[in-house]
XYZ file of C-alpha atoms in Angstrom:
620
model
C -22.217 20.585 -12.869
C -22.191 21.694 -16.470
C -20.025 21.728 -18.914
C -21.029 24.942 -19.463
C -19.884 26.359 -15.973
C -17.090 24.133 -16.324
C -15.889 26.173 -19.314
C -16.299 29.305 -17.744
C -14.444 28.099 -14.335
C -11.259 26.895 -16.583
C -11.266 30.434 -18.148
C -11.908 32.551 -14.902
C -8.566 31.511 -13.178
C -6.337 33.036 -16.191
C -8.344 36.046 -15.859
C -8.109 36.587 -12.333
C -4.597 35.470 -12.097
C -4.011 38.380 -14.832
C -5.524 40.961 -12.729
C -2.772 40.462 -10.144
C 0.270 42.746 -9.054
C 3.391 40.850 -9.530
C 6.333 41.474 -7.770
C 9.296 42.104 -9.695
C 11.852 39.639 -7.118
C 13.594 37.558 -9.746
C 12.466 34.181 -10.126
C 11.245 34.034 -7.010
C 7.959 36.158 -7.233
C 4.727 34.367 -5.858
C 0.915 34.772 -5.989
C -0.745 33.855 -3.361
C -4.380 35.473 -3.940
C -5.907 32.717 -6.128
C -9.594 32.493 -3.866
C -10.239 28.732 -2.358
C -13.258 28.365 -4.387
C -11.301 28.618 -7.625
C -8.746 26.082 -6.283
C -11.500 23.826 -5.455
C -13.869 24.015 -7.668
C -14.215 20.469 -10.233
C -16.995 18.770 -12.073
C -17.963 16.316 -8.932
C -17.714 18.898 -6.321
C -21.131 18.518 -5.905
C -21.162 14.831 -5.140
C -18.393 14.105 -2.927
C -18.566 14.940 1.037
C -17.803 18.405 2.064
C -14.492 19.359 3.009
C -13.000 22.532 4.840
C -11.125 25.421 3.698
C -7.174 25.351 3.274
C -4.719 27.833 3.218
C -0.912 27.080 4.095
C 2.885 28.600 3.911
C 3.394 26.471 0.735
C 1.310 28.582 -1.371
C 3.945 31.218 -1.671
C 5.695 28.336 -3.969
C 3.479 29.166 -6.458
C 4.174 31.852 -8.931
C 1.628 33.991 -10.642
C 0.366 32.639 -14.278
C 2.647 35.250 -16.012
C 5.979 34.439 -15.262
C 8.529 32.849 -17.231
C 8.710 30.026 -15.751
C 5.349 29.548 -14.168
C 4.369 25.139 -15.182
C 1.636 25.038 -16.927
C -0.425 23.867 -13.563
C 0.540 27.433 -12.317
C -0.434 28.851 -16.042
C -4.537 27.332 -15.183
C -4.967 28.114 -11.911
C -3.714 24.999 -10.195
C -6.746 23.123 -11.886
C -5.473 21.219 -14.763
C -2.608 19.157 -15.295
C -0.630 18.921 -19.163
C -0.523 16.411 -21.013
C 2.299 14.247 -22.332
C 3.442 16.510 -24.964
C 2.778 19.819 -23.405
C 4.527 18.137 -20.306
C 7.625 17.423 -22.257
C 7.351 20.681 -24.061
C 8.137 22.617 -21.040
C 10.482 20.227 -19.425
C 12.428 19.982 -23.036
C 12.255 24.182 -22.253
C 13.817 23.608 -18.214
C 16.294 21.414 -19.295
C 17.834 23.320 -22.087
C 17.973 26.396 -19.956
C 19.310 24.502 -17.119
C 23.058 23.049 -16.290
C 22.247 20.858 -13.823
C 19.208 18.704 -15.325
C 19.513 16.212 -18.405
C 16.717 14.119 -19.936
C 17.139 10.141 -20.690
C 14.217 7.761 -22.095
C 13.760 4.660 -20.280
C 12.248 3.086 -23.020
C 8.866 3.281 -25.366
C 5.775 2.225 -23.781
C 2.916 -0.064 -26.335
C 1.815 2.398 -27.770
C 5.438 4.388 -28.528
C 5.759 7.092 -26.607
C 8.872 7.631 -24.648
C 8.727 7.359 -20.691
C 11.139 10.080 -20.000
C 13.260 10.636 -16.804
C 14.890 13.847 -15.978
C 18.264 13.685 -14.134
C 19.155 16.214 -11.655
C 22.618 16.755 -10.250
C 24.797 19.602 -9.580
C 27.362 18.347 -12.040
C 25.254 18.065 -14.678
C 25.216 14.000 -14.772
C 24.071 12.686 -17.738
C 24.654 8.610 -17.180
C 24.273 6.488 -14.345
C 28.189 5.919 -14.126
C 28.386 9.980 -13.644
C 25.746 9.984 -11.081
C 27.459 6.853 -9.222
C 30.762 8.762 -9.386
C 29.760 11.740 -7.332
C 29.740 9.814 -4.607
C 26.251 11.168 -3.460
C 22.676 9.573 -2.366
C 20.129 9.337 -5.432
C 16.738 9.414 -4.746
C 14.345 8.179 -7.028
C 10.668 10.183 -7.679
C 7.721 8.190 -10.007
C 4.614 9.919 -10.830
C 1.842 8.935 -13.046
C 2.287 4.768 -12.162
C -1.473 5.205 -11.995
C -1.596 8.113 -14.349
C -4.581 10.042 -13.142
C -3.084 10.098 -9.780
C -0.758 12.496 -11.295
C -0.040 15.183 -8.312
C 4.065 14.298 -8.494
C 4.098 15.242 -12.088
C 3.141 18.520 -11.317
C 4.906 18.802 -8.084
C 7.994 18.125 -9.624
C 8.358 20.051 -12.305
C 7.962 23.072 -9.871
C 10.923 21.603 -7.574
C 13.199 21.131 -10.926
C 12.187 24.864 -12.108
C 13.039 26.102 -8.297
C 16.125 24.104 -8.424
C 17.022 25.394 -11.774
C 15.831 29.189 -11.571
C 15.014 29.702 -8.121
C 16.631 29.721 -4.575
C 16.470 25.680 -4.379
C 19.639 25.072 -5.985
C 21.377 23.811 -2.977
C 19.421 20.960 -2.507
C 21.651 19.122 -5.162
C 24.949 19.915 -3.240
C 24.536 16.747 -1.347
C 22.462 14.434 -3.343
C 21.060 13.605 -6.884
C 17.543 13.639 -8.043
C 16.005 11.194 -10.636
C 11.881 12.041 -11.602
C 10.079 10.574 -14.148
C 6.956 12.662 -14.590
C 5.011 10.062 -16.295
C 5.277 6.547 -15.585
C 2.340 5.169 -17.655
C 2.249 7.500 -20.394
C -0.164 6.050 -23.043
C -2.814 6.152 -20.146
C -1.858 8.996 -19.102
C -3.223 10.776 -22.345
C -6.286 8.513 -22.083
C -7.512 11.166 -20.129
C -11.357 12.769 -19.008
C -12.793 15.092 -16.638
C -14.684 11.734 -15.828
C -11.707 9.434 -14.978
C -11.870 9.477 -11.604
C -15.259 10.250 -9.651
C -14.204 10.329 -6.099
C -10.781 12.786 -6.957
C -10.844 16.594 -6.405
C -8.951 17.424 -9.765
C -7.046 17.707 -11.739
C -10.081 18.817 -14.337
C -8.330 15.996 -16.575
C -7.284 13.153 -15.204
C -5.724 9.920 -16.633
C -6.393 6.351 -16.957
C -5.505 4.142 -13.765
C -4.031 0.883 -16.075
C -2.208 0.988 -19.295
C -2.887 0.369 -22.468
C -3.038 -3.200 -22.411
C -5.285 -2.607 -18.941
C -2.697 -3.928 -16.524
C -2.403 -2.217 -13.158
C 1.347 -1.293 -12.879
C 0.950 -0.902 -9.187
C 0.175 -5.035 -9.408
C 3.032 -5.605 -11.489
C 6.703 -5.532 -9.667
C 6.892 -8.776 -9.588
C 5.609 -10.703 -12.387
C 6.808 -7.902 -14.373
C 5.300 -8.217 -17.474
C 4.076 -5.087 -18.859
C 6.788 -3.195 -20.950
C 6.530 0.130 -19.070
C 7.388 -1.669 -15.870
C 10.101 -3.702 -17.464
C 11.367 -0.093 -18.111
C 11.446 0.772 -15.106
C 12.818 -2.389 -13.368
C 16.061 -2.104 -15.888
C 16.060 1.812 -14.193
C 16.448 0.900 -11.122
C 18.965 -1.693 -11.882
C 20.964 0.438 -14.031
C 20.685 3.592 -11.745
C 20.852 2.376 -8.351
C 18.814 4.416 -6.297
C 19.086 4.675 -2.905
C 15.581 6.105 -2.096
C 12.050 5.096 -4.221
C 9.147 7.471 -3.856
C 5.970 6.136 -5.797
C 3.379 9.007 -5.582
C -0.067 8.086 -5.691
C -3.597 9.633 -4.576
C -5.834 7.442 -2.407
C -9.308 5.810 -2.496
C -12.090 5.195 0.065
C -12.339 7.182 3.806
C -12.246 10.725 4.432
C -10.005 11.881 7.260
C -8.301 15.239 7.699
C -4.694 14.057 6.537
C -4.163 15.385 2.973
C -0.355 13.661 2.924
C -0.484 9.866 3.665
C 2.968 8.225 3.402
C 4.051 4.583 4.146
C 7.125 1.856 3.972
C 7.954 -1.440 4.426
C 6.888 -2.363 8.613
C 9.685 -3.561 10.555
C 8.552 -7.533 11.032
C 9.463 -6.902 6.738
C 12.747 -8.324 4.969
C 14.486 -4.898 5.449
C 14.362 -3.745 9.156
C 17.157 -1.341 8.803
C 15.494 0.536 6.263
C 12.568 0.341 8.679
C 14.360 2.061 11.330
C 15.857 4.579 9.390
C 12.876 5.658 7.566
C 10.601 5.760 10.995
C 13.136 7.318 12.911
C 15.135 9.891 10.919
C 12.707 10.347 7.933
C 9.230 10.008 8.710
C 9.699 12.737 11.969
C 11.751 15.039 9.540
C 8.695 14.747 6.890
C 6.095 14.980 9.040
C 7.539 18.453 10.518
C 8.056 20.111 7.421
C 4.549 19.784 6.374
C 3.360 20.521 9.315
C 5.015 23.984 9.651
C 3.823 24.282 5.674
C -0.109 24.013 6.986
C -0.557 20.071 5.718
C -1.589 17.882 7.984
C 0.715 14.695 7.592
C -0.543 11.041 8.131
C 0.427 7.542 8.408
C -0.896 5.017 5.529
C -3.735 3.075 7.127
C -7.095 2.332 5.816
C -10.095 1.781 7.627
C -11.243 -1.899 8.641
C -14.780 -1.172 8.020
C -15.668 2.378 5.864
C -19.151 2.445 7.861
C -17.988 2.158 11.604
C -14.025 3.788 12.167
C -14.233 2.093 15.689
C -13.875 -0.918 14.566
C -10.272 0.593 14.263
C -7.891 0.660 10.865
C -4.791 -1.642 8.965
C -1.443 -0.862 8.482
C -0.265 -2.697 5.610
C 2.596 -4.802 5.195
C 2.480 -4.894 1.149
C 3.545 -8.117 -1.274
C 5.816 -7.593 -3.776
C 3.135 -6.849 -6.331
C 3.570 -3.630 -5.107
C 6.162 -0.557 -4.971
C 6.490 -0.861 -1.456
C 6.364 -4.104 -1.048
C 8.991 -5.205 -4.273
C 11.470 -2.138 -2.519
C 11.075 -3.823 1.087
C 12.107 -7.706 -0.940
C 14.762 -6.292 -3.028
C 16.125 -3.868 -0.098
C 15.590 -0.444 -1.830
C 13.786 1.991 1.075
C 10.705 3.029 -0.899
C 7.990 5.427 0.296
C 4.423 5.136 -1.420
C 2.760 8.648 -1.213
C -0.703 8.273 -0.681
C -2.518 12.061 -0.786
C -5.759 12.140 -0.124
C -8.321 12.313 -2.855
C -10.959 14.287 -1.844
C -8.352 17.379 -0.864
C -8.369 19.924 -4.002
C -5.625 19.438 -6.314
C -3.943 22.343 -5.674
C -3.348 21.408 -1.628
C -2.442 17.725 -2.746
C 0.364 19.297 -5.105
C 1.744 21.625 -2.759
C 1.690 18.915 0.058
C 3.630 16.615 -2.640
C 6.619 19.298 -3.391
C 7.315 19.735 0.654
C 7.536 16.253 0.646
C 10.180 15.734 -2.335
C 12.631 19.175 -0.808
C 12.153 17.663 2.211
C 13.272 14.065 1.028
C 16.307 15.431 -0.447
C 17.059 17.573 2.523
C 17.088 14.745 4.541
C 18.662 11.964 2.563
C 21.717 14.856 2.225
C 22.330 15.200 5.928
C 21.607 11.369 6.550
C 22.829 9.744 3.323
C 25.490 7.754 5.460
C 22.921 5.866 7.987
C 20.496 5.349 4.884
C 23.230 3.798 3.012
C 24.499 1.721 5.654
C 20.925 0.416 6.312
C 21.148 -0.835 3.169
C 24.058 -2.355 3.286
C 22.442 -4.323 6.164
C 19.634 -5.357 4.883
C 21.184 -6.862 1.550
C 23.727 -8.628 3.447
C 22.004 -9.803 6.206
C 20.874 -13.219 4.817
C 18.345 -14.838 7.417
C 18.089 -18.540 8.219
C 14.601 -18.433 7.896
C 12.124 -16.632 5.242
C 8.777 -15.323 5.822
C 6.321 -16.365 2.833
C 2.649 -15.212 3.985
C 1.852 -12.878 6.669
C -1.434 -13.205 8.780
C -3.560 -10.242 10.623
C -2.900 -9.413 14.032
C -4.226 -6.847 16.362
C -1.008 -4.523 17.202
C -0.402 -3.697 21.049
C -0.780 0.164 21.078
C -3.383 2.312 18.941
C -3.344 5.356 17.095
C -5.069 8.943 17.954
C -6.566 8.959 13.928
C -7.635 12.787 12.537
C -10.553 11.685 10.955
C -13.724 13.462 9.655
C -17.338 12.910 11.350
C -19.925 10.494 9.651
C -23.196 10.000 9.816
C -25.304 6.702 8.476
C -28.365 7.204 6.321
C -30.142 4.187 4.181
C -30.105 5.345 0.608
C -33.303 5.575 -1.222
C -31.681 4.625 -4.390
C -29.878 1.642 -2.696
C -32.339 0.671 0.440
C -28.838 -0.133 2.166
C -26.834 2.033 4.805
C -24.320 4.581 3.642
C -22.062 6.754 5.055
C -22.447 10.441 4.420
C -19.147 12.084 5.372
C -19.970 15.339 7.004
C -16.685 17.624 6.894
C -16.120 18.300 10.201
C -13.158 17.187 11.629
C -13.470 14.372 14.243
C -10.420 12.868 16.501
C -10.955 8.981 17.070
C -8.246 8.485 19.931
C -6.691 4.902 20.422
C -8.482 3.302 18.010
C -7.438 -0.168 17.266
C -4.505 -1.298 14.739
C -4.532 -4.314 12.504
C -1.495 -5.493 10.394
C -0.766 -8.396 7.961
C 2.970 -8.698 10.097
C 2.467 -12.136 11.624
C 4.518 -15.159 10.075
C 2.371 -17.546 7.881
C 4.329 -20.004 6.045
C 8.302 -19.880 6.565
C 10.463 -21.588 4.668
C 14.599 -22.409 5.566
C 16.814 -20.422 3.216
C 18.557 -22.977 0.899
C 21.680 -22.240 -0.723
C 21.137 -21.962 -3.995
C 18.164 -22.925 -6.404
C 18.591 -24.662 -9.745
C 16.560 -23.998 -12.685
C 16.780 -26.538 -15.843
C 17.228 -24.312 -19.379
C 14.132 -24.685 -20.981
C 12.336 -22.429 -18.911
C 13.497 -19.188 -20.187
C 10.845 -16.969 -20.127
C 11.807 -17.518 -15.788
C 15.264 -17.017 -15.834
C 14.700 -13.975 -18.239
C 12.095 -12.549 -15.529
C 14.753 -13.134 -13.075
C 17.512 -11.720 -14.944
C 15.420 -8.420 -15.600
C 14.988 -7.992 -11.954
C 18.773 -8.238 -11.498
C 18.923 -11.597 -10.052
C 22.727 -13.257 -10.278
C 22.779 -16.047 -11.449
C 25.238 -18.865 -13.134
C 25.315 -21.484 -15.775
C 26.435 -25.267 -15.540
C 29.426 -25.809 -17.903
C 28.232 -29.280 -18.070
C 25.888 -31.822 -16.927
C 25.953 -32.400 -13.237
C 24.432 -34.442 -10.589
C 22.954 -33.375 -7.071
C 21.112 -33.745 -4.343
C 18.731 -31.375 -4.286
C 15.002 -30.820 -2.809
C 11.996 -30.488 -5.073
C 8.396 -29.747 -4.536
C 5.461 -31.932 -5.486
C 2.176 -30.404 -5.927
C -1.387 -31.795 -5.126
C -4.746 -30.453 -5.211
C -3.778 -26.931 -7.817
C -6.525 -24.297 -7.531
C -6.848 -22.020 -10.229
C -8.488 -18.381 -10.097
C -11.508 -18.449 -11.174
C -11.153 -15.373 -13.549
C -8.273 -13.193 -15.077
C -6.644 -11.565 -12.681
C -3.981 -8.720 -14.295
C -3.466 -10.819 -17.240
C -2.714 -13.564 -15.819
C -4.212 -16.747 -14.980
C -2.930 -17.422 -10.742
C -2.686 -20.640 -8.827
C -2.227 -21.951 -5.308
C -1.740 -25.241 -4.360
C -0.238 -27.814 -1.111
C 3.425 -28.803 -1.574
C 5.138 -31.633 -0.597
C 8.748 -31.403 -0.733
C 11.126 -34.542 -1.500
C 14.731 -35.227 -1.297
C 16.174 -36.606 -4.592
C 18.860 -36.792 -6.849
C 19.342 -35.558 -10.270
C 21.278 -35.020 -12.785
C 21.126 -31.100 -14.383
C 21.369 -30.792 -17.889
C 24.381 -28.030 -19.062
C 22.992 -24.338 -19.157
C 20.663 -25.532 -15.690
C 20.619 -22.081 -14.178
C 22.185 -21.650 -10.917
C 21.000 -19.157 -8.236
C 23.125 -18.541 -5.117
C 20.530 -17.060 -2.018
C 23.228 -15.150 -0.443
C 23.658 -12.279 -2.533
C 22.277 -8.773 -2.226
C 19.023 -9.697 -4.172
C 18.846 -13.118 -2.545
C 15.387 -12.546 -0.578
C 13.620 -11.466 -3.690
C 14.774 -14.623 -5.867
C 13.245 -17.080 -2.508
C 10.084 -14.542 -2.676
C 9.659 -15.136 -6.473
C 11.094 -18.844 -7.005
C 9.318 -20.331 -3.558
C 5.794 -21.526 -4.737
C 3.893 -20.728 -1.730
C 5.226 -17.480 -1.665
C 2.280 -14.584 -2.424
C 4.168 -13.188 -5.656
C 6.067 -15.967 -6.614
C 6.332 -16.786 -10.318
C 4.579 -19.612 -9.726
C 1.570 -17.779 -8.086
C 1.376 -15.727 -11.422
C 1.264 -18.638 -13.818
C 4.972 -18.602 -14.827
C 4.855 -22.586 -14.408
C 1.616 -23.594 -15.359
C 2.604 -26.174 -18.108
C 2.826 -28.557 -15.433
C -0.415 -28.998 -14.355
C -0.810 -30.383 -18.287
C -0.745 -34.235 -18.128
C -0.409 -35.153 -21.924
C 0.285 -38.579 -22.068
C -2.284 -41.295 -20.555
C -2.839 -44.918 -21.107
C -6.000 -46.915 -22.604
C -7.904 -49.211 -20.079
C -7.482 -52.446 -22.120
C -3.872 -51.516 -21.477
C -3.946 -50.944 -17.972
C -5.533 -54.084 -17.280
C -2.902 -56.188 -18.483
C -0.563 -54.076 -16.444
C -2.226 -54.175 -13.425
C -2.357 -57.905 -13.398
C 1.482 -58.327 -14.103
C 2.440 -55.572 -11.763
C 0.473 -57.216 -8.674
C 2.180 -60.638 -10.036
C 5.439 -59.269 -9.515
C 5.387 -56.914 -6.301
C 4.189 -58.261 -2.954
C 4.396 -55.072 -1.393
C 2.207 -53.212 -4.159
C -0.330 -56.132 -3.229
C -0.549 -54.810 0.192
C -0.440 -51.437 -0.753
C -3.478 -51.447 -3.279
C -5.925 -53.764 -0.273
C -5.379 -50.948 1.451
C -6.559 -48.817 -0.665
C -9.671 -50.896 -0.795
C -10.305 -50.508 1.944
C -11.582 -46.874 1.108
C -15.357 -47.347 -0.301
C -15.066 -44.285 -2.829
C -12.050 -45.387 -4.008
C -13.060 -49.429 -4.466
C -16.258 -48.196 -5.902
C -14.545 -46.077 -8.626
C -13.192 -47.685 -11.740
C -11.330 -45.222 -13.052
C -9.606 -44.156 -9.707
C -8.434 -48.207 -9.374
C -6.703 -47.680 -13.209
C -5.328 -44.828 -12.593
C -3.747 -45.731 -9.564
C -1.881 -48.587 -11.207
C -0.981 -46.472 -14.201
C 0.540 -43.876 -11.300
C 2.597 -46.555 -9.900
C 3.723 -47.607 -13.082
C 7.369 -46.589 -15.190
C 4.779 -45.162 -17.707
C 3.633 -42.227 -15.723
C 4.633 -38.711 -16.362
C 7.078 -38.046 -13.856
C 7.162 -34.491 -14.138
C 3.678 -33.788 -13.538
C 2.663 -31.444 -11.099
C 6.458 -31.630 -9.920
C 8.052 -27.983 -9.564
C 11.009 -27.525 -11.909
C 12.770 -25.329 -9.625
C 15.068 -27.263 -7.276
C 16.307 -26.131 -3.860
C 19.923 -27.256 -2.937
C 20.648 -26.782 1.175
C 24.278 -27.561 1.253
């Protein structure tokens, strides 16, 4: 498509919206006669797979391009999406005309710009003390963490303008709403008609990492870009009791144009598992439904060539939204809509979702908070580090969309080519990452020594308790020994990771004053194990928090080790024994520098903190 015709589609929805009879009903009038084509119409329509016509109940949300208060998604013909400041114009505008909605800044992001949050309560809140006060649920709403996924943004500010002027107002009586509109705001305005080639609009979309090209979706844990930091501190200082990270999918097509998933119930928070399958999900799932969407579970396909092969249901690390909320006990829902549905649909499907949210956190606010309440106190014996695949016992009936497979001329290999037309694939398999890998015993407490602050800062930021020693003590403690590190091979979101095998020793220390001391049974207890246990997917010592260790920086000449050797032999029996065994291994006799380095190993001049884990694990 041209630019040309793209010009003349932007302007032809402000025309035709002009053109249109508007009811004179308050601020409640609608316009519902915006044609499919110009709803659907975007740069790469001609690329991507055809897709079927829409129309639902949900379209009478949307007022006509002239009113008042029509957001300026409403203003273009449900095409385009603002940007930052225009966004914040408008919302500055809401807020100033509104008594129930206040604005805070979480913070600056790299590049300066505010990331703003709009608080919603019927009293007007403007602090997190206020909001806690009122005694009600708060749910929690992020858009733009991949900014040109940016259908909440949009979707929100309609709810907060139907809250504010329209006949929504009741949905605060119960419960209070927090929204950012923009998580990553300096990539949000890095933003192109070209951004994202397999998305059905906005016209302008946004950049999917920030500034400094981290992916904030692979940052909860680690935790090291700013506007996450920001946003960690949020919910730490705000205490939700309900995250909803909204994002827009990539790879199959399948009829569902709202995908929406949690934590699974073999997780670290099965009470928010039950309450979110049982009361919320069903709830959800209806209220779409009766609004024309067509509401879906968040699997993806095992194989995009060959659905039979069945799909996954992900049980997500703590990398991610989902998957930090399900560690640190907050219920979180990641919103996937699906990208190849026209904007407009995805945005309406996204504001059903958020009134219904708050409509059923209000009548269920009691069960969700005492789930928990569970969760954070329930303190297993036993932690689950790595999860394996497993084929689940019952499949699903998926709504997907027929295929067919072609070889590409330009490729020579087999694609798909997506065909539009609906297609049910009933009881097809179901894979999930919910079987135990490695499980570790919980200990007590861990103990961290002082000089590794940029840790016990990480922790701290995540809301981790923890104490000091007044002064220095001894203890028994465990303490893992690494052999055989692998590092990644490349960067991997900034960072350089590592696995390696553990052995884990029983010895006694003594902890310098200021050690840091962190007690397991406390309501973030799970997420300290899942960051301070090495073997742990996430853990800080995955992500490179520790690597100073695998530096060995003092060594020993071989005229000295000689010597050594000789008198060390001389004087130990037992280390005779020990080193004709080791002859007894042809590499290792053959290998000079393996025999000296063996001795200098066994010897009081070795580095005895190499490759040992700083972190210590106390069990009583």
């Amino acid at each position: 498509m041209h630019r040309t015709l793209l010009a003349s589609l932007w302007i032809s929805p402000l025309l035709f919206c002009a053109a249109l009879s508007v009811a004179a009903d308050d601020h409640t009038q609608r316009s519902t006669h915006t044609t499919i084509e110009q709803a659907n119409t975007f740069i790469n329509d001609n690329i991507l797979p055809p897709i079927q016509p829409w129309s639902g109940a949900s379209e009478t949300l949307l007022l006509s391009a002239e009113h008042p208060w029509a957001t300026p998604f409403e203003q273009h013909g449900y095409l385009s999406t603002p940007n930052y400041s225009d966004t914040m114009a408008w919302l500055d505008k809401l807020v100033d005309s509104s008594d129930v909605l206040h604005k805070v800044s979480l913070g600056k992001s790299p590049q300066g710009r505010d990331i703003w949050m709009i608080v919603a309560s019927s009293e007007g809140a403007q602090s997190a003390t206020a909001l806690t006060d009122n005694g009600k649920a708060t749910v929690f709403v992020q858009a733009g963490i991949h900014s040109g996924e940016i259908d909440g943004k949009d979707a929100g500010m309609m709810l907060l303008r139907d809250i504010s002027h329209g006949n929504k107002r009741a949905l605060l009586d119960k419960v209070n709403l927090l929204f950012v509109p923009i998580l990553s705001v300096d990539a949000h305005e890095r933003s192109s008609e070209y951004n994202r080639v397999n998305q059905r609009g906005p016209i302008n979309m946004g950049w999917r990492t920030t500034a400094n090209n981290l992916n904030l979706n692979r940052d909860y844990a680690k935790a090291d870009a700013l506007e996450m930091q920001h946003l960690i501190r949020a919910i730490n200082i705000w205490q939700p009791d309900l995250y909803i990270d909204v994002h827009v999918t990539d790879g199959i097509d399948y009829q569902y144009d709202v995908t929406f998933g949690y934590n699974v119930k073999q997780g670290y928070s099965p009470s928010s598992f039950n309450w979110l399958e049982t009361i919320y999900r069903p709830a959800i799932e209806k209220a779409l439904t009766e609004q024309g969407h067509i509401p879906g579970p968040l699997v993806f396909a095992l194989d995009n060539a060959d659905m039979a092969k069945g799909i996954s249901l992900w049980n997500p690390s703590p990398r991610f939204s989902n998957g930090y909320g399900d560690a640190r006990h907050l219920p979180t829902i990641l919103i996937e809509n699906h990208s190849l549905k026209p904007y407009k649909q995805r945005v309406l499907g996204t504001y059903i979702m958020l009134e219904e949210t708050l409509n059923t956190v209000a009548k269920h606010s009691t069960k969700l908070k005492s789930a928990i309440y569970a969760d954070k106190y329930r303190h297993p014996n036993q932690l689950t580090l790595t999860w394996q695949n497993e084929q689940l016992p019952k499949g699903i009936d998926f709504k997907g969309i027929d295929y067919r497979i072609e070889t590409s001329p330009i490729s020579g290999a087999d694609v798909v080519r997506w065909t539009g037309e609906p297609k049910l694939y009933p009881n097809i398999p179901v894979v999930a990452n919910t079987k135990p890998g490695i499980v570790v015993s919980r200990p007590v407490a861990y103990y961290i020594p002082p000089q590794w602050t940029t840790v016990i800062e990480r922790l701290s930021l995540h809301g981790i308790r923890f104490t000091r020693l007044e002064k220095p003590t001894r203890i028994k403690v465990q303490q893992y020994q690494f052999n055989d590190p692998v590092f990644s091979s490349a960067d991997y979101e900034g960072r350089q990771t590592v696995t390696a095998t553990t052995v884990s020793n029983e010895v006694s220390l003594s902890l310098p004053a200021g050690t840091v001391r962190i007690a397991t049974e406390q309501p973030l207890g799970d997420l300290a194990m899942l960051l301070l246990e090495p073997q742990a997917e996430d853990s800080l010592f995955y992500w490179g928090f520790f690597n100073t260790i695998f530096t060995q920086t003092e060594y020993i000449e071989d005229y000295a080790v000689e010597p050594l050797a000789t008198k060390m032999l001389a004087e130990n029996p037992d280390l005779q024994a020990e080193f004709a065994q080791a002859l007894k291994d042809p590499a290792f006799a053959k290998d000079s520098k393996a025999r000296l380095r063996w001795f200098y190993q066994r010897s009081p001049y070795y580095d005895k903190q190499y490759l040992v884990y700083p972190v210590l694990r106390a069990m009583k």
